[in-house]
Amino acid sequence: MEHEQILYENANGIARITLNRPDRLNSFTAQMHAELRDALARLREEGTARVLLLTGAGRGFCAGQDLSDRKVQPGSAPVDLGASIEENYKPLVLGLRALPMPVVCAVNGVAAGAGANLALACDIVIAAKSAAFIQAFCKIGLVPDSGGTFFLPRLVGTARALGLALLGDKLYAEQAEQWGLIWKCVDDEQLQATVEPLLEQLAKAPTRGLAAIKRAMYASADNALEGQLSLERDLQRELGYSDDYREGVAAFLGKRTPSFTGK
Ligand code: T3D
């Protein structure tokens, strides 16, 4: 599939997806969703990436659903937004969470509506200082989707989650970092310089181990302690058979830098 609304590349263990409709602040259309599905399928098929970067082109990260993509106005025929969530947003969020590698999100500018929650679905979120997160849904009579009602209370607590979702105010990146919503806020001109070495590091890391860390962390929201201990046992058993575990231990004992293959 040719991509017109996103950019996709995969080289040297690093896959990159850039939302690419800068004049519309990279808001989602049905076509962009189809291209994202295609890119994530390609990424899985290629099997060579060990980290994924998600970012946006231009001054924004993503302004959520393109509100002009459908003809919605007073008196127009009702739209089944549930179908849009089921077909587009839900698989996108679940697909990112299930990827067996870290997903880094570089929030280069405003992230609104589903765009904000797409960022929160990623594993490591680094935002430029001028970026802001906006739960814009309340301004058009909708509920936060794309995992907003799941991520927000878990990351920042119910009081702040409700404030953000009910008021739809801008939460600037610096405060988002202070609140624990994201990993890091950096000066705008430092965004790329911060993200690139991180991608290099993750592309050379023991990928199976990182995938297991991601799985265990996300599973903990649904598990009691005993269930989580059992999951850790099962994952550790699998990882004990991995090449990277053997390499990591040998490198430590040999006082050398490990050379991980992701296997
Ligand atoms: O529908 C379903 O399938 C259900 C799923 C829903 C998920 C959702 O995401 S619902 C929430 C949708 N998003 C929004 O409500 C956010 C709308 N955008 C804004 O509030 C503002 O644009 C921002 C706060 C994000 C940024 O403000 P600002 O002042 O920096 O930029 P701007 O001037 O508003 O936007 C620049 C251009 O992008 C502008 O076009 P123009 O005037 O230059 O021709 C603006 O209309 C366009 N744009 C921005 N966001 C959207 C958009 N066009 C269509 N849809 C957008 N969401």
Tab-separated table of N, CA and C and ligand atoms in Angstrom, residues 22-25 27-28 59 62-68 70 81 84-85 88-89 110-115 134 136-137 139-140 142 145-146 170, ligand 1:
chain	number	residue	atom	x	y	z
A	22	PRO	N	0.496	17.728	8.128
A	22	PRO	CA	0.823	18.866	8.997
A	22	PRO	C	-0.170	20.015	8.906
A	23	ASP	N	-0.766	20.246	7.738
A	23	ASP	CA	-1.700	21.380	7.619
A	23	ASP	C	-2.987	21.145	8.408
A	24	ARG	N	-3.253	19.914	8.811
A	24	ARG	CA	-4.417	19.580	9.641
A	24	ARG	C	-3.962	19.034	10.991
A	25	LEU	N	-2.764	19.458	11.390
A	25	LEU	CA	-2.169	19.008	12.662
A	25	LEU	C	-2.224	17.484	12.806
A	27	SER	N	-4.330	15.284	12.052
A	27	SER	CA	-5.544	14.648	12.573
A	27	SER	C	-5.864	13.400	11.748
A	28	PHE	N	-6.576	12.487	12.393
A	28	PHE	CA	-6.857	11.170	11.802
A	28	PHE	C	-7.983	11.208	10.779
A	59	ARG	N	4.151	21.302	13.046
A	59	ARG	CA	4.116	21.916	14.381
A	59	ARG	C	3.242	21.152	15.379
A	62	CYS	N	-0.661	15.417	16.890
A	62	CYS	CA	-1.897	14.876	16.310
A	62	CYS	C	-3.088	15.532	17.006
A	63	ALA	N	-4.022	16.049	16.227
A	63	ALA	CA	-5.196	16.746	16.789
A	63	ALA	C	-6.416	15.831	16.872
A	64	GLY	N	-6.177	14.500	16.942
A	64	GLY	CA	-7.303	13.574	17.087
A	64	GLY	C	-8.042	13.387	15.777
A	65	GLN	N	-9.281	12.977	15.899
A	65	GLN	CA	-10.103	12.743	14.713
A	65	GLN	C	-10.222	14.008	13.864
A	66	ASP	N	-10.047	13.876	12.557
A	66	ASP	CA	-10.292	14.999	11.643
A	66	ASP	C	-11.797	15.258	11.632
A	67	LEU	N	-12.175	16.392	12.216
A	67	LEU	CA	-13.606	16.663	12.382
A	67	LEU	C	-14.272	17.051	11.071
A	68	SER	N	-13.473	17.244	10.024
A	68	SER	CA	-14.086	17.565	8.727
A	68	SER	C	-14.130	16.326	7.821
A	70	ARG	N	-16.013	13.802	8.088
A	70	ARG	CA	-17.409	13.432	7.859
A	70	ARG	C	-18.234	14.706	7.838
A	81	LEU	N	-20.236	6.431	15.836
A	81	LEU	CA	-18.851	6.605	16.249
A	81	LEU	C	-18.283	5.326	16.864
A	84	SER	N	-16.426	3.543	14.316
A	84	SER	CA	-15.118	4.151	14.062
A	84	SER	C	-14.099	3.709	15.120
A	85	ILE	N	-14.534	3.674	16.367
A	85	ILE	CA	-13.636	3.243	17.459
A	85	ILE	C	-13.251	1.777	17.254
A	88	ASN	N	-11.036	1.476	14.001
A	88	ASN	CA	-9.808	2.272	13.882
A	88	ASN	C	-9.015	2.435	15.178
A	89	TYR	N	-9.630	3.118	16.141
A	89	TYR	CA	-8.854	3.535	17.316
A	89	TYR	C	-8.505	2.370	18.243
A	110	VAL	N	1.267	19.977	19.686
A	110	VAL	CA	-0.005	19.706	20.371
A	110	VAL	C	-0.527	18.287	20.095
A	111	ALA	N	-1.052	17.661	21.162
A	111	ALA	CA	-1.638	16.315	21.072
A	111	ALA	C	-3.033	16.427	21.657
A	112	ALA	N	-4.060	16.388	20.805
A	112	ALA	CA	-5.423	16.621	21.278
A	112	ALA	C	-6.320	15.433	20.973
A	113	GLY	N	-7.353	15.249	21.790
A	113	GLY	CA	-8.311	14.173	21.564
A	113	GLY	C	-7.609	12.832	21.477
A	114	ALA	N	-7.980	12.053	20.468
A	114	ALA	CA	-7.370	10.733	20.303
A	114	ALA	C	-5.870	10.844	20.082
A	115	GLY	N	-5.412	12.011	19.639
A	115	GLY	CA	-3.970	12.212	19.458
A	115	GLY	C	-3.240	12.194	20.789
A	134	ILE	N	-4.307	17.699	25.295
A	134	ILE	CA	-5.658	18.249	25.493
A	134	ILE	C	-6.686	17.132	25.326
A	136	ALA	N	-9.711	16.923	24.399
A	136	ALA	CA	-10.643	17.852	23.746
A	136	ALA	C	-12.071	17.304	23.612
A	137	PHE	N	-12.255	16.051	23.954
A	137	PHE	CA	-13.538	15.371	23.702
A	137	PHE	C	-14.722	16.105	24.334
A	139	LYS	N	-15.339	19.040	24.694
A	139	LYS	CA	-15.770	20.261	23.988
A	139	LYS	C	-16.705	19.949	22.830
A	140	ILE	N	-16.764	18.664	22.446
A	140	ILE	CA	-17.694	18.300	21.363
A	140	ILE	C	-18.653	17.191	21.821
A	142	LEU	N	-18.155	14.425	23.594
A	142	LEU	CA	-17.725	13.020	23.540
A	142	LEU	C	-16.957	12.632	24.794
A	145	ASP	N	-11.526	8.751	24.309
A	145	ASP	CA	-11.428	7.399	23.753
A	145	ASP	C	-9.958	7.049	23.552
A	146	SER	N	-9.716	6.030	22.786
A	146	SER	CA	-8.341	5.571	22.528
A	146	SER	C	-7.599	5.308	23.838
A	170	LYS	N	-5.539	22.734	28.293
A	170	LYS	CA	-4.209	22.332	27.816
A	170	LYS	C	-3.356	21.930	29.001
B	1	T3D	O1	-15.062	10.625	15.280
B	1	T3D	C1	-14.699	9.518	15.620
B	1	T3D	O2	-14.296	8.647	14.828
B	1	T3D	C2	-14.660	9.226	17.104
B	1	T3D	C3	-13.325	9.485	17.616
B	1	T3D	C4	-12.999	10.698	18.097
B	1	T3D	C5	-11.624	10.951	18.543
B	1	T3D	C6	-11.283	12.388	18.715
B	1	T3D	O3	-10.103	12.645	18.625
B	1	T3D	S1	-12.474	13.556	19.052
B	1	T3D	C7	-11.529	15.030	19.279
B	1	T3D	C8	-11.171	15.671	17.966
B	1	T3D	N1	-10.178	16.702	18.117
B	1	T3D	C9	-10.454	17.923	18.555
B	1	T3D	O4	-11.551	18.223	18.962
B	1	T3D	C10	-9.340	18.942	18.521
B	1	T3D	C11	-9.674	20.043	17.522
B	1	T3D	N2	-8.554	20.948	17.364
B	1	T3D	C12	-8.286	21.921	18.252
B	1	T3D	O5	-8.926	22.066	19.258
B	1	T3D	C13	-7.147	22.820	17.910
B	1	T3D	O6	-6.890	22.729	16.536
B	1	T3D	C14	-5.853	22.511	18.689
B	1	T3D	C15	-6.040	22.915	20.154
B	1	T3D	C16	-5.484	21.044	18.589
B	1	T3D	C17	-4.685	23.341	18.101
B	1	T3D	O7	-5.044	24.701	18.070
B	1	T3D	P1	-4.185	25.725	17.212
B	1	T3D	O8	-4.730	27.087	17.477
B	1	T3D	O9	-2.744	25.499	17.524
B	1	T3D	O10	-4.363	25.315	15.673
B	1	T3D	P2	-5.668	25.534	14.764
B	1	T3D	O11	-5.576	26.837	14.058
B	1	T3D	O12	-6.891	25.268	15.550
B	1	T3D	O13	-5.470	24.312	13.723
B	1	T3D	C18	-4.645	24.429	12.557
B	1	T3D	C19	-5.430	23.904	11.387
B	1	T3D	O14	-5.700	22.507	11.633
B	1	T3D	C20	-6.791	24.596	11.246
B	1	T3D	O15	-7.109	24.605	9.887
B	1	T3D	P3	-7.083	26.016	9.072
B	1	T3D	O16	-7.954	26.971	9.809
B	1	T3D	O17	-5.633	26.411	9.083
B	1	T3D	O18	-7.595	25.644	7.704
B	1	T3D	C21	-7.714	23.635	11.971
B	1	T3D	O19	-9.057	23.707	11.520
B	1	T3D	C22	-7.098	22.296	11.587
B	1	T3D	N3	-7.464	21.271	12.590
B	1	T3D	C23	-6.974	21.166	13.830
B	1	T3D	N4	-7.530	20.127	14.444
B	1	T3D	C24	-8.374	19.577	13.560
B	1	T3D	C25	-8.337	20.301	12.375
B	1	T3D	N5	-9.069	19.997	11.315
B	1	T3D	C26	-9.889	18.915	11.433
B	1	T3D	N6	-9.980	18.177	12.541
B	1	T3D	C27	-9.242	18.463	13.614
B	1	T3D	N7	-9.324	17.678	14.725
